[in-house]
Structure formats: C-alpha cells, structure tokens
Short mmCIF file of C-alpha atoms in Angstrom, two decimals:
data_model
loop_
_atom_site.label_atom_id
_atom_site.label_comp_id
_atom_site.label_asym_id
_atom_site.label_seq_id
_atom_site.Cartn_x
_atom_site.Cartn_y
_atom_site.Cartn_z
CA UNK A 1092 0.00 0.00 0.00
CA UNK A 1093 1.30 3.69 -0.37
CA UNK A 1094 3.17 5.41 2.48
CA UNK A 1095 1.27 7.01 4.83
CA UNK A 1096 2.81 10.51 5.44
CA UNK A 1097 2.43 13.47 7.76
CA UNK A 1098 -0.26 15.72 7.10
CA UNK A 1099 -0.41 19.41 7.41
CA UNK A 1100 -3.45 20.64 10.06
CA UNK A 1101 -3.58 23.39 11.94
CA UNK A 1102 -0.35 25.06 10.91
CA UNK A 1103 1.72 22.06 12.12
CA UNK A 1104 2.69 18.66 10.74
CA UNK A 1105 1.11 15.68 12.32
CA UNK A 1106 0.29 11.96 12.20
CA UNK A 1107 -3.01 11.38 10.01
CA UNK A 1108 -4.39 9.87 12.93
CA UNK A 1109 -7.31 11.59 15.34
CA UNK A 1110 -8.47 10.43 17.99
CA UNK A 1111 -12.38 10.86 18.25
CA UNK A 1112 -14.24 12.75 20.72
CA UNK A 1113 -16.26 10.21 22.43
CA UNK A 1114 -19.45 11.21 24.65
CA UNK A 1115 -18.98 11.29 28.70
CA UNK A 1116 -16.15 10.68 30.06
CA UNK A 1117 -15.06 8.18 27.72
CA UNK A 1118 -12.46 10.19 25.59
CA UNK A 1119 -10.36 12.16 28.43
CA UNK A 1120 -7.21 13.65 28.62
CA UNK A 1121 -4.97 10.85 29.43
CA UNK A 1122 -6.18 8.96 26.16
CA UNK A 1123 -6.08 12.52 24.18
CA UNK A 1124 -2.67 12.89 25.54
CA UNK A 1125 -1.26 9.35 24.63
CA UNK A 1126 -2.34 9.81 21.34
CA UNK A 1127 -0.57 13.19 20.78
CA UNK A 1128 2.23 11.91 21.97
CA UNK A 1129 2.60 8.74 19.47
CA UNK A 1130 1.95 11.85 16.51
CA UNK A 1131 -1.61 12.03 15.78
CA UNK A 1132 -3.93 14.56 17.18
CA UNK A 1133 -5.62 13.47 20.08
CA UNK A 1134 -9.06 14.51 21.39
CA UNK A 1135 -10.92 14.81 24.96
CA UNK A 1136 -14.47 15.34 25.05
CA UNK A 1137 -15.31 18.58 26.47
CA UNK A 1138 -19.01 17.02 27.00
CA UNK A 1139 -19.91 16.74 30.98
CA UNK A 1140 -16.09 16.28 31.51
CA UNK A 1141 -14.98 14.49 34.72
CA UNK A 1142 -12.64 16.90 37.20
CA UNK A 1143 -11.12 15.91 40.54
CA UNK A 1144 -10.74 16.33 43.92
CA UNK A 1145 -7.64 17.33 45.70
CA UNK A 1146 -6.57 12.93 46.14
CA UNK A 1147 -7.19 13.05 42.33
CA UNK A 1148 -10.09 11.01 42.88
CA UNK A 1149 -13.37 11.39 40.16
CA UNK A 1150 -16.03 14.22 41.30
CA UNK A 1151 -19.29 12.50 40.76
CA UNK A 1152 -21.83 15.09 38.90
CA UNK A 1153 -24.58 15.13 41.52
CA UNK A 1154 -27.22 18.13 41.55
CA UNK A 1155 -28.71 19.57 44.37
CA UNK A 1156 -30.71 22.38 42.91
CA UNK A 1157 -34.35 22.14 43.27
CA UNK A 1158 -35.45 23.70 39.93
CA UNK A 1159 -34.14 22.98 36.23
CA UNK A 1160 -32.32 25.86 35.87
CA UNK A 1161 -30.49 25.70 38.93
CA UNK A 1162 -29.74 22.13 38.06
CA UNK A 1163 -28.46 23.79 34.76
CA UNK A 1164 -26.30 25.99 36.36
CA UNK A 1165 -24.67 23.55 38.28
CA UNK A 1166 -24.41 21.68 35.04
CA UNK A 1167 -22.14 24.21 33.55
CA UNK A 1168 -20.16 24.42 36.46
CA UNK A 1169 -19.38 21.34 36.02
CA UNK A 1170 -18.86 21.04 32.15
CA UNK A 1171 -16.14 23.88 32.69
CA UNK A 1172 -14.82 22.65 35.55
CA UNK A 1173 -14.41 18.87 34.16
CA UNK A 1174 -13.42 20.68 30.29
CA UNK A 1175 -10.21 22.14 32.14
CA UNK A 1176 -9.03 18.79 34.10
CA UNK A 1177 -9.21 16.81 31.29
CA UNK A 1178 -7.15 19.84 28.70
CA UNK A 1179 -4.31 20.13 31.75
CA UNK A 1180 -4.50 16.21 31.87
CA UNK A 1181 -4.10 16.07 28.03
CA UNK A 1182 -1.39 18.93 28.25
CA UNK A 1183 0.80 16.74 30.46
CA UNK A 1184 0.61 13.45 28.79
CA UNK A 1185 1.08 14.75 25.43
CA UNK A 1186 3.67 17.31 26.31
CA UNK A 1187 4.33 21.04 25.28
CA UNK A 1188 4.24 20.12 21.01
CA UNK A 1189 1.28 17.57 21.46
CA UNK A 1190 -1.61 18.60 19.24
CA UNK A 1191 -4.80 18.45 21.73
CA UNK A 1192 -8.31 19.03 20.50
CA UNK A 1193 -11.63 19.48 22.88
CA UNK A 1194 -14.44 17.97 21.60
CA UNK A 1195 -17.91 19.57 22.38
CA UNK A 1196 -21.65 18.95 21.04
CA UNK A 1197 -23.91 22.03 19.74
CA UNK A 1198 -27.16 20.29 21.05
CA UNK A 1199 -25.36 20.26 24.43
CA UNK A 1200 -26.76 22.37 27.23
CA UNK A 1201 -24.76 25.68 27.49
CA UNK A 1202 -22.33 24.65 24.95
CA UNK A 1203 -20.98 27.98 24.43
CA UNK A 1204 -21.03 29.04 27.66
CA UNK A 1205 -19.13 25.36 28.59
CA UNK A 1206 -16.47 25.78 26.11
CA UNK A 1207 -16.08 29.70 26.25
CA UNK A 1208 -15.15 28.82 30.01
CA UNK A 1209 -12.35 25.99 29.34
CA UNK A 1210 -10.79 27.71 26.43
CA UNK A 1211 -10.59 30.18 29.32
CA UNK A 1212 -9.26 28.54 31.89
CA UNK A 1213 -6.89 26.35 29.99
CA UNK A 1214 -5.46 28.75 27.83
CA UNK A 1215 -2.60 27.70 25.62
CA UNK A 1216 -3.34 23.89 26.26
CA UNK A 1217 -5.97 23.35 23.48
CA UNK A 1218 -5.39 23.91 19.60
CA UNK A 1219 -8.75 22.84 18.70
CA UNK A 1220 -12.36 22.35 18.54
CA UNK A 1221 -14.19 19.87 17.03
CA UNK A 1222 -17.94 20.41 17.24
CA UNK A 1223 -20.75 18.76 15.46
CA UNK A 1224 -24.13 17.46 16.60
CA UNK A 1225 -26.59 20.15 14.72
CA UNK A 1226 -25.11 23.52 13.18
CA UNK A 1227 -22.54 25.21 14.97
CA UNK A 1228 -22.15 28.61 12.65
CA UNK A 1229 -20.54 30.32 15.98
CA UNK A 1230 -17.75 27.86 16.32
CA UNK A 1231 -15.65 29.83 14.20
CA UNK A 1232 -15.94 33.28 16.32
CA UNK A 1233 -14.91 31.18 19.29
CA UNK A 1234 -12.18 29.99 17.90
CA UNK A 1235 -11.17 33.35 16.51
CA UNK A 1236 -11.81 34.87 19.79
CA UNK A 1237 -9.55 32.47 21.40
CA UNK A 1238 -6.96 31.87 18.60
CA UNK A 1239 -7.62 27.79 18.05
CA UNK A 1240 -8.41 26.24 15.36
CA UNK A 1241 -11.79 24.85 14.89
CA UNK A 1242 -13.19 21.61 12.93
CA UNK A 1243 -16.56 21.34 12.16
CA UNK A 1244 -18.20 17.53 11.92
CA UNK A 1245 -20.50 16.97 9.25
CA UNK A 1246 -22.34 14.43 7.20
CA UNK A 1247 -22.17 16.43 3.58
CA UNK A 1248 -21.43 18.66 1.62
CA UNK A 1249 -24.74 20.81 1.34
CA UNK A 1250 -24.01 20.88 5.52
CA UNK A 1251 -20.63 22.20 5.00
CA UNK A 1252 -21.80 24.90 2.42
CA UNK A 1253 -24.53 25.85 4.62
CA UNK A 1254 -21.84 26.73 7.83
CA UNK A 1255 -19.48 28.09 5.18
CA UNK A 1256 -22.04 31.02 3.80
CA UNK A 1257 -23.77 31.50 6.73
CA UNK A 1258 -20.29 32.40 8.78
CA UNK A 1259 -17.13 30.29 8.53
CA UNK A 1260 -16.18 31.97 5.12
CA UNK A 1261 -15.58 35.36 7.86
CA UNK A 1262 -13.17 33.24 9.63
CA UNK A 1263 -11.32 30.74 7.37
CA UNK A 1264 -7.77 31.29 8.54
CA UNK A 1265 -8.45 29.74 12.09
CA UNK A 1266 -10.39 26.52 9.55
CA UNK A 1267 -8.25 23.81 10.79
CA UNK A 1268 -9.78 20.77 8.93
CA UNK A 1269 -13.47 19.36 8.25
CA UNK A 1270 -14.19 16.12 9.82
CA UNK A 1271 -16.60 13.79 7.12
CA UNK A 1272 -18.57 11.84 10.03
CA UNK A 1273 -20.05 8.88 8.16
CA UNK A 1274 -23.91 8.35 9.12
CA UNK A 1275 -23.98 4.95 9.02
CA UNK A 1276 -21.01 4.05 10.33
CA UNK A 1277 -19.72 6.04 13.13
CA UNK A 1278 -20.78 5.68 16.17
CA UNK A 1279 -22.50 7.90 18.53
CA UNK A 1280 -24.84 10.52 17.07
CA UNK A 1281 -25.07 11.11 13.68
CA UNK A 1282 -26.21 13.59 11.35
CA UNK A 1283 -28.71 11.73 8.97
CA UNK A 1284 -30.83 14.38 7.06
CA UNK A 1285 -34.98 13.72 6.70
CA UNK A 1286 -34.00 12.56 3.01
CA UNK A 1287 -31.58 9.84 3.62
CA UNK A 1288 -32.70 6.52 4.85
CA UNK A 1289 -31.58 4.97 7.59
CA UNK A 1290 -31.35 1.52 6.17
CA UNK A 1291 -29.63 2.34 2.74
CA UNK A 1292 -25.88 3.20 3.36
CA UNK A 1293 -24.29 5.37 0.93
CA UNK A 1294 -20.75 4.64 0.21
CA UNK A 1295 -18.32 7.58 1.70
CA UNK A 1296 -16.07 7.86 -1.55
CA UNK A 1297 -18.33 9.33 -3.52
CA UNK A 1298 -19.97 11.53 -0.74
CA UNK A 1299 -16.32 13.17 0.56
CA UNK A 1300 -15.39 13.48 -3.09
CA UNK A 1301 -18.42 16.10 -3.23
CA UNK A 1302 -17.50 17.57 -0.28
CA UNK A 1303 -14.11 18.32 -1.53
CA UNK A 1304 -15.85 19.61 -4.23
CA UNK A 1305 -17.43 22.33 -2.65
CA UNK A 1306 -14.79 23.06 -0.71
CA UNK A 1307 -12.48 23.78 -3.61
CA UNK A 1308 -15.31 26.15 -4.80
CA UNK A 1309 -14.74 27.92 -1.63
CA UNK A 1310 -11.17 27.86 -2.04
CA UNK A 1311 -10.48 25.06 0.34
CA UNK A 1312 -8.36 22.88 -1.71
CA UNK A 1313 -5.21 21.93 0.35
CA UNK A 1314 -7.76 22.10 4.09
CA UNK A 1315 -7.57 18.82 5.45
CA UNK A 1316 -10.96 16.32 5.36
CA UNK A 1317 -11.02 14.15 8.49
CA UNK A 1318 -13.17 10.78 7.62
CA UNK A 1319 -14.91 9.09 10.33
CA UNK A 1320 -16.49 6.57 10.76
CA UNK A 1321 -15.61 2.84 9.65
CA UNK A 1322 -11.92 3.12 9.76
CA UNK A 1323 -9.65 0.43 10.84
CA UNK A 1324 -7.06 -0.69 8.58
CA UNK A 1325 -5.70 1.95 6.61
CA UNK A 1326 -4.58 -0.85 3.87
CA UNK A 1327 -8.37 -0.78 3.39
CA UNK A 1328 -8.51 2.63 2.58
CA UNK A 1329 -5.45 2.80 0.56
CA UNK A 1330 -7.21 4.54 -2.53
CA UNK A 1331 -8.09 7.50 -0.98
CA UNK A 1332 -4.20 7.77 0.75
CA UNK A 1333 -2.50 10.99 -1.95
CA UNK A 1334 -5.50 11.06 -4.25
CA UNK A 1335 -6.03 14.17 -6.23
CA UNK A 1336 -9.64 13.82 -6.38
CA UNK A 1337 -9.90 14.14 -2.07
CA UNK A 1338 -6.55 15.90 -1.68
CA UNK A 1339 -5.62 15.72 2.08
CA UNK A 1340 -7.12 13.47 4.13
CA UNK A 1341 -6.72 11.88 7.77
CA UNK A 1342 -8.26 9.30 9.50
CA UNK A 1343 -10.14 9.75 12.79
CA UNK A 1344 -10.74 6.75 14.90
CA UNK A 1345 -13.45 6.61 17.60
CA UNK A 1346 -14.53 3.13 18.53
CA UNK A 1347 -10.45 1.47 18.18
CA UNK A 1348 -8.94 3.55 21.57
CA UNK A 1349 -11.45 2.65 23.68
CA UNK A 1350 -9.76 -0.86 23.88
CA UNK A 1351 -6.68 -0.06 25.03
CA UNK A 1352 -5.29 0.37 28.70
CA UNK A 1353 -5.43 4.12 28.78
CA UNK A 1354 -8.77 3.83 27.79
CA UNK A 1355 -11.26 4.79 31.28
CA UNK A 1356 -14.07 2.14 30.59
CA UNK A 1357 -14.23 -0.25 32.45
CA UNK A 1358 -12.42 -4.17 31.94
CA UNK A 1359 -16.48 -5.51 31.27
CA UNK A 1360 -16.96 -2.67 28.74
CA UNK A 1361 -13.41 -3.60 27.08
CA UNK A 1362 -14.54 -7.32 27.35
CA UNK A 1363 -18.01 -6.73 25.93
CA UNK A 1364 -16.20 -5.02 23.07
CA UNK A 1365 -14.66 -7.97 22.07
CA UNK A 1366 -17.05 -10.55 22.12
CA UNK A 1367 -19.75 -8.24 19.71
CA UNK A 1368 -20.75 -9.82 16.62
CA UNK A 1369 -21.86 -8.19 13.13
CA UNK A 1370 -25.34 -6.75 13.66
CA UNK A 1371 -24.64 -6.01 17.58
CA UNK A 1372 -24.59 -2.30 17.00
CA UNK A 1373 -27.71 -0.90 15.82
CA UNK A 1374 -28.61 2.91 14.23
CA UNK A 1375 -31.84 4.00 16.15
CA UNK A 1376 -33.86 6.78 16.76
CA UNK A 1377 -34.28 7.19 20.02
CA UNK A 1378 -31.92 9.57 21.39
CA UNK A 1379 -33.85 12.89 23.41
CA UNK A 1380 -31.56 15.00 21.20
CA UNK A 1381 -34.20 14.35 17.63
CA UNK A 1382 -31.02 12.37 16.09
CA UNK A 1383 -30.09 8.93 14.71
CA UNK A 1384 -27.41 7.08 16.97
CA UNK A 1385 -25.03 3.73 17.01
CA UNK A 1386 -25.09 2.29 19.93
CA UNK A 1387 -24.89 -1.37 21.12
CA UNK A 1388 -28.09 -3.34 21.01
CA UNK A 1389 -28.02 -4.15 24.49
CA UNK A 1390 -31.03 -4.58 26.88
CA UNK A 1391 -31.41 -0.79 27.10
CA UNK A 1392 -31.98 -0.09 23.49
CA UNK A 1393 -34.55 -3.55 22.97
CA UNK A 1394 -36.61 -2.05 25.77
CA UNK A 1395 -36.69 1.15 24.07
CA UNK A 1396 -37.59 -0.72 20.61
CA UNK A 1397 -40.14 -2.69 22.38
CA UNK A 1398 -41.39 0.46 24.40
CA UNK A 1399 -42.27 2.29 21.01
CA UNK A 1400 -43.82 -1.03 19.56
CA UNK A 1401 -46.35 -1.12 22.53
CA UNK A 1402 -47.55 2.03 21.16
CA UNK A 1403 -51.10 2.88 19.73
CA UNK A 1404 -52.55 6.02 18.42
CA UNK A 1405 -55.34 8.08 20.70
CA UNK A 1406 -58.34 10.65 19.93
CA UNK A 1407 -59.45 12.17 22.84
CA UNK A 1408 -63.01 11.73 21.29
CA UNK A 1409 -64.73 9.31 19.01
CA UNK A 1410 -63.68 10.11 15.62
CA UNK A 1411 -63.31 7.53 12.57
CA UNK A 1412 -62.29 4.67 13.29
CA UNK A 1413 -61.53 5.06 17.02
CA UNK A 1414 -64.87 4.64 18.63
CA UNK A 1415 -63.23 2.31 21.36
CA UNK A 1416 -63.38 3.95 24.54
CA UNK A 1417 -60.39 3.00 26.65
CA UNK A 1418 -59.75 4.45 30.46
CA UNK A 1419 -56.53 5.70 31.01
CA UNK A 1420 -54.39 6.55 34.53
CA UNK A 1421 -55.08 5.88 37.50
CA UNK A 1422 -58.59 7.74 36.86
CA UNK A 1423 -59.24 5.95 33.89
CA UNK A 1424 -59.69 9.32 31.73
CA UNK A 1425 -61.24 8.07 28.69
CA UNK A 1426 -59.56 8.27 25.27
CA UNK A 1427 -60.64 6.65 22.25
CA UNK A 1428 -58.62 3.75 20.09
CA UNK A 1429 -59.29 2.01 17.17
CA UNK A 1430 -61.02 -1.51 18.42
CA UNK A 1431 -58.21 -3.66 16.72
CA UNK A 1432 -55.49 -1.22 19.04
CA UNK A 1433 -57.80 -1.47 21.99
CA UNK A 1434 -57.08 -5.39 22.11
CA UNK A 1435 -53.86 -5.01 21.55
CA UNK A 1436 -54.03 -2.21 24.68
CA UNK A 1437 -55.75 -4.91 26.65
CA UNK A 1438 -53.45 -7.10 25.77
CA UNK A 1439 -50.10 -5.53 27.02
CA UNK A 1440 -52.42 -4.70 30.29
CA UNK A 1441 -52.77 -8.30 31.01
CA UNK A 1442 -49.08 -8.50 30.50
CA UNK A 1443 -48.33 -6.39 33.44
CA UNK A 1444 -47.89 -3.27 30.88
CA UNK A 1445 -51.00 -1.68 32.55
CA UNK A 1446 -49.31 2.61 32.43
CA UNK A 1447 -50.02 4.17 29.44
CA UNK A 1448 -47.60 7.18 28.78
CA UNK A 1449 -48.98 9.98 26.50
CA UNK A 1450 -46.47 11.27 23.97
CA UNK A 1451 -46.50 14.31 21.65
CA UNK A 1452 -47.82 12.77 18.97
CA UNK A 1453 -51.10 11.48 20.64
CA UNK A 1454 -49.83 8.14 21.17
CA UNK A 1455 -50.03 6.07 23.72
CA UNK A 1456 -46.99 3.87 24.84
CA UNK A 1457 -47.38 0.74 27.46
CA UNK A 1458 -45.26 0.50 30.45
CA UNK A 1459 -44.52 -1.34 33.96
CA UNK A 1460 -45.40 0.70 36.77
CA UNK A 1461 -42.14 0.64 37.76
CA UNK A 1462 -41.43 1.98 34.06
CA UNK A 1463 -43.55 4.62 34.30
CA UNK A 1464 -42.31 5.66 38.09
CA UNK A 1465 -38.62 5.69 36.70
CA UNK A 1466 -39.80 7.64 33.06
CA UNK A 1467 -41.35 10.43 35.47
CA UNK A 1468 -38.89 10.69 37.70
CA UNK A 1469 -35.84 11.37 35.19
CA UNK A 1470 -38.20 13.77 33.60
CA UNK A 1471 -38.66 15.35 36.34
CA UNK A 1472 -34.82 15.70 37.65
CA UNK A 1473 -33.86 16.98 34.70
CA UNK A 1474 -31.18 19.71 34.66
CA UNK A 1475 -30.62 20.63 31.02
CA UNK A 1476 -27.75 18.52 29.46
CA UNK A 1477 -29.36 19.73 26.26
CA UNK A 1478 -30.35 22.78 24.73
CA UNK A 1479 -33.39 20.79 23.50
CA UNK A 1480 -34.61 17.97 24.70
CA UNK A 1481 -37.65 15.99 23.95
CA UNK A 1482 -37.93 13.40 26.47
CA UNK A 1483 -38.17 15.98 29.33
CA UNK A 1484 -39.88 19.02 26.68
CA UNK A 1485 -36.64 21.24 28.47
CA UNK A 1486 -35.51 23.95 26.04
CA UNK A 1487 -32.54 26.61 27.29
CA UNK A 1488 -33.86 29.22 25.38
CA UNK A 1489 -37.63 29.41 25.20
CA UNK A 1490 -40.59 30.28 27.82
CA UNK A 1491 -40.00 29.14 30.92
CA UNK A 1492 -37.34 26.76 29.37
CA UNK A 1493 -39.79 24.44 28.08
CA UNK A 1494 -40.85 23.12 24.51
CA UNK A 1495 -44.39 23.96 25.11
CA UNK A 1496 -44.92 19.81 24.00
CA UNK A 1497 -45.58 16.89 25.94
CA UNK A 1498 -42.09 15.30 27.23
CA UNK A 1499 -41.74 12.04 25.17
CA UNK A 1500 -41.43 8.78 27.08
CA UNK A 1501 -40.63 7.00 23.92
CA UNK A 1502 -37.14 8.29 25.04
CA UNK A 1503 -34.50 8.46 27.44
CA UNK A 1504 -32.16 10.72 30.14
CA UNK A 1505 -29.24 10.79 28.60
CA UNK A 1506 -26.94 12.33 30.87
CA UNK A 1507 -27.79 9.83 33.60
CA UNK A 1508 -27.39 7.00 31.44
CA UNK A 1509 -24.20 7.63 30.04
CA UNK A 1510 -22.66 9.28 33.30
CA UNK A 1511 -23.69 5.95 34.41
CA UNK A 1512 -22.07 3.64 31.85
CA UNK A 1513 -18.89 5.68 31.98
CA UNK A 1514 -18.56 5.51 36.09
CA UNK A 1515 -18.74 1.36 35.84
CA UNK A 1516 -22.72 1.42 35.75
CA UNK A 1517 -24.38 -1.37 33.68
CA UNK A 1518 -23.44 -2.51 30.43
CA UNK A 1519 -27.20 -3.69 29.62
CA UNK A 1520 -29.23 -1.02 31.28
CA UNK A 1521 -27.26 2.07 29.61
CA UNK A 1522 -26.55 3.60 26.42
CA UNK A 1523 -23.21 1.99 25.07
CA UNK A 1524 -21.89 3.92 21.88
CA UNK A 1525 -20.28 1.80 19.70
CA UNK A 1526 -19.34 2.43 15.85
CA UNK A 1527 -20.40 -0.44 13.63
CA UNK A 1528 -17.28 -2.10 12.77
CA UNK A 1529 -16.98 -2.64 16.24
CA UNK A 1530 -17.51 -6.22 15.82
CA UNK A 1531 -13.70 -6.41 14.21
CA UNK A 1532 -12.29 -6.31 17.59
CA UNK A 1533 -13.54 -10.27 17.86
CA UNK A 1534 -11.80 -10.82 14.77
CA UNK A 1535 -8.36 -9.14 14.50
CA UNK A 1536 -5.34 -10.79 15.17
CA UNK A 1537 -4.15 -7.84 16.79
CA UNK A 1538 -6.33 -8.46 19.80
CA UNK A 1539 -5.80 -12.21 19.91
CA UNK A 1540 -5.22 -13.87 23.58
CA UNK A 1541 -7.02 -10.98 25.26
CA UNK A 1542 -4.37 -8.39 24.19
CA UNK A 1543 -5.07 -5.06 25.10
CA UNK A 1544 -2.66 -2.16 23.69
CA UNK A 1545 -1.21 0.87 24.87
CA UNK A 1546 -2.36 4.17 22.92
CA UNK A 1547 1.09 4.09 21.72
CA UNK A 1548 1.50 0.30 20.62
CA UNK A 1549 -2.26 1.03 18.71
CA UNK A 1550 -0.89 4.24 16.98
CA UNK A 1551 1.89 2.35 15.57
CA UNK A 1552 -0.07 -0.67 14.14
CA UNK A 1553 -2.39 1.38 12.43
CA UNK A 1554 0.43 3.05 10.98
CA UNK A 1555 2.16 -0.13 9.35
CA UNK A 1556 -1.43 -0.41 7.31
CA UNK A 1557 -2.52 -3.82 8.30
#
C-alpha cells in the first residue's frame, strides 16, 4: 500500500491519525494525551467532563438544585470545571508540542457558555475544537476569539456549504480541517438528514469526493478532510491515501482507543467489546436530542424498541375509526382507540404493561409501573444537558425553558445513562456507543489472547497499514 505521510493541520505537521471525541467521560485527557504523543492529534471530550478532587479522585456530577435551571447551572459548572481537568491532563501526557483538541456537542446544554469557560481557563493547552451534533455557525468566532483552530463535523457537503455562507467563510484562517462523520457508520450521534434513509448506506467515496468539491469552490483545496467513521485498517482505505480527487485526508478513529489500557471504561466494557458480533450495533432513533445514533443493542436499546412497539394512536373523542373507549391513569380518563389497538391495549395490560404514557404525537406507549415511576422521575430531575430535549420538553432558550410539547417517554435521560455507563454502571441497562465495525475487535489478530494495547502500541499498528 502507499506510504502514509504526515499531514499538514492546523499550521503544524502531524500523524493522520485523530483520535475521536467520544461522549462522557469516555475520551479524556490521558487517552487525548497518549495519542498526541505517538503523533496524531488526540481529542478529549469537552461534554460533561470528569474533574477531581484534591486525592485526584473522580467528582461525581450530583445536583442539588431544586429547579431545572439551577440544576443547569450547576451543570455548567461542572462542564467547565471537568473541560479544564481533562485539557491540563491532556497537556501533560502529550507534552508542550502535542496537538490536543476538545471535543464539544452544539445540542449540548450551554455549549458555548461550557467551552467559552475551558478555552478560558486552559489557555494555551488546546489547539482545537471539534464540534458537530446540529449547526454550529458560531464555532468559528470562538475559535477566533480564542486563537484555536476549529473543525466542524459533518455528514455532507450541502451541511458544509450551509456553515461556510452562513459564517465560517468570515473566519477561514483559524479553519483547521473538516471532519466527514459517516452516518452509518460512526458511532454515537449522527447527522442523517430527513431525506436519507436509515437503512440504505451510501458509500463515503463518492460523498467526501463532493465535499471536496465544494470546498475547492470555496477555495479550500489543500484544508484537510477528516473521515470518520468505519476506519480500521488503513490498507483498506489505501485509494483515498495521496488522491487528487480528495486531496488531504486523515483518518479519525473513535470506537479502536477505547480498547486499550489508557482507555477509562471499564475491563467488562473492554470485554463486551470484544465478544460483539456483526449486527450487535444498531442505528436507532431514540436519542432525546431528535437524532439517529449507534449504539450497542443491548437490553437498554430492545426495551426502548419494544417500548415504542407497545404504542397505539389516541383521539381524545370518538372520531373515525376510534370509537373504542379506553380508560386511562389511575382515573381511567377516557380516550378513544381504534377496536383492533384497543385489544392489543388490553393485551399488554394483562401483560403487566397496565401505564399508558402519552407522547406528543397522541400516542399512547405501554409501560410497567415501575417503568412509568422511573420515566417520570428522570423527567422530572432533569437539569438541562441539552439545549433541547424531547424526552423531558426542556428547552434553554424558550418560555419558561420548556418546549411547550408533551415530554416524550418514547425516550430516554441521557446524561444519567451515560454518566452511568462511563462511572462502571451497567453494560445492559445504559446507552453503550459503539461504531459499527466494532464487531472487528472479535476478529483481529491484533487483539488475539485478550491483548489489550497501549495508545502508543495502537498508533503504531495502524500506521504499518494492516
């Protein structure tokens, strides 16, 4: 296969190798650091960071306030707080010419505010920001205003455009690179638009090649394009290595570092890992932030999947064809069903399914009371980890901070789920991200006899290609 050289981002020459920003807690600064150091670019996740006490020991992210927006503040608090641990952490592990990027989500709660305050407080330790999850067209003022360079993640080309004439085209100097995150196959969230299906994968080639299209019509020729998603050898991507048609391009690899012993997780996330098969990871749509996401098909996402299959729609008087009258809560408040959905209704009842959750699109989903009691209680302890979110109808800018619309029980807290998972909580009853060629780890012979690599020892078997 060809060589695989040194690219130029960000003013400096580096490794084509990221390291990619991965949810809560997962991606920190001593895995951002050890990747820096072995010549890539490494990346902690600026999302609900974890920071420390004075005995270096994890401060858990417990809230006290007794209304949303004091919860929220607190929240912030600790996003900054956690944002400037990990950057220092990343700083020191890396050393002074390690290239560290902080990796933050648009649809987070107070994402400005959050990374405003640890570009602050841990000035001259980061060199970038990678941002994606919805439309960040201020990224590039905050990078101006703090003199980093910035790398937008998106899915295409029309996305790109859109950031680029809206704002970035004011600020292209501090344009560091534009990281291509592959729908279908990266993990966490993803940026599928309403006219691209789910369940027909479009090959990357031939979507990057447009994006360096439009990029060179913006005069973005030699600007690095970071893909994502699916990597793992690079022997497999050897065609687009010094191709004219993509000009630069580097590799960014999420799912890979979080087997390795730097990595936080815990040993039964490393070990589950392993033992996935083709299929395990599944793109779904339940995530409170409106997105698709990859995530392990564990017990937690089939109980979602069955949750929204226990579903029937409601009138709240006879009209058409629902002229079943069915009671629901513990008033039995009539509503109306078609009679085919009201035996189905019964049904699930008789099952022990006997709460039925309104959602905001006059549906009714099933439940255990037990369920229910856990749906309304997350709901109701919610402190704004999003600037919208539709399973608790919280919004950070509108009236009262709320939608206006019914929370949706169809979906899920997830701050305390993956604050969970990333603290040694339950691999089954939380959200596991995963990327879809996750399964490879079972199959590699790089892995075999339980092997587990250093950052360093991963870094440079990628780099031989195979």
């Amino acid at each position: 296969m060809k060589a695989i050289n040194t690219i130029r981002m960000g003013g400096v020459d580096v490794l084509p190798l990221v390291e990619g920003g991965k949810g809560v807690a997962v991606s920190n600064g001593l895995t951002a650091g050890a990747w820096a150091a072995a010549g890539g670019v490494g990346t902690f996740s600026a999302v609900n960071a974890d920071s420390y006490d004075a005995e270096g020991r994890t401060i858990r992210q417990i809230y006290t306030g007794k209304t949303r927006v004091e919860r929220h503040e607190e929240l912030v608090a600790y996003g900054i707080a956690g944002g400037i641990a990990q950057a220092r952490e990343a700083r020191d592990v890396g050393g002074k010419d390690a290239r560290i990027h902080a990796n933050i989500l648009w649809e987070m709660g107070g994402a400005e505010r959050v990374i405003r305050g640890v570009l602050e407080g841990a000035k001259g330790l980061i060199n970038g920001i990678t941002c994606g999850a919805g439309m960040p067209y201020r990224l590039s003022e905050i990078a101006r205003e703090f003199g980093v360079h910035y790398y937008p993640i998106v899915s295409s080309a029309r996305a790109f455009s859109a950031l680029w004439k809206r704002s970035y085209s004011k600020v292209s100097d501090w344009l560091g690179g534009v990281v291509y995150e592959d729908p279908w196959l990266a993990g966490g969230h993803n940026g599928l638009s309403n006219g691209e299906d789910p369940r027909k994968p479009e090959a990357p080639y031939e979507r990057v090649r447009k994006l360096r299209e439009q990029m060179r019509a913006f005069g973005l020729g030699d600007t690095p394009i970071i893909m994502a998603g699916g990597v793992w050898w690079l022997e497999e991507w050897d065609d687009w290595l010094d191709n004219p048609e993509l000009g630069p391009i580097a590799f960014q690899f999420g799912t890979r570092p979080l087997l390795t012993k730097e990595s936080p997780v815990s040993e039964a996330w490393k070990q589950r890992m392993t033992a996935l098969k083709s299929g395990d990871v599944l793109l779904q749509p339940f995530s409170p932030t409106g997105f698709y996401s990859s995530a392990v098909r564990n017990e937690f996402l089939q109980d979602l999947e069955a949750r929204s299959e226990r579903q029937v729609a409601y009138t709240s008087e006879p009209i058409g064809e629902h002229t079943a009258e069915f009671g629901v809560g513990p008033r039995k408040r009539p509503v109306w069903l078609t009679p085919a959905d009201r035996e189905h209704a019964v049904s699930w009842t008789d099952q022990g399914y006997s709460d039925a959750l309104r959602t905001p699109d006059s549906t009714l989903v099933f439940v255990t009371p037990e369920n229910a009691r856990e749906i309304v209680k997350d709901q109701v302890d919610c402190m704004g980890c999003l600037s919208h979110c539709r399973f608790s109808n919280w919004t950070q800018n509108g009236p009262e901070f709320s939608s206006g619309k019914k929370a949706d029980p169809r979906s899920f807290c997830i701050q305390k789920t993956l604050q969970d998972i990333a603290h040694d909580g339950s691999l089954e009853h939380n959200l596991m991200f995963a990327g879809h060629n996750a399964y490879r780890f079972a199959s590699d012979p790089f892995y075999s006899n339980g092997f587990i690599p250093t950052v360093k020892q991963l870094v440079e078997r990628i780099m031989t290609g195979r």
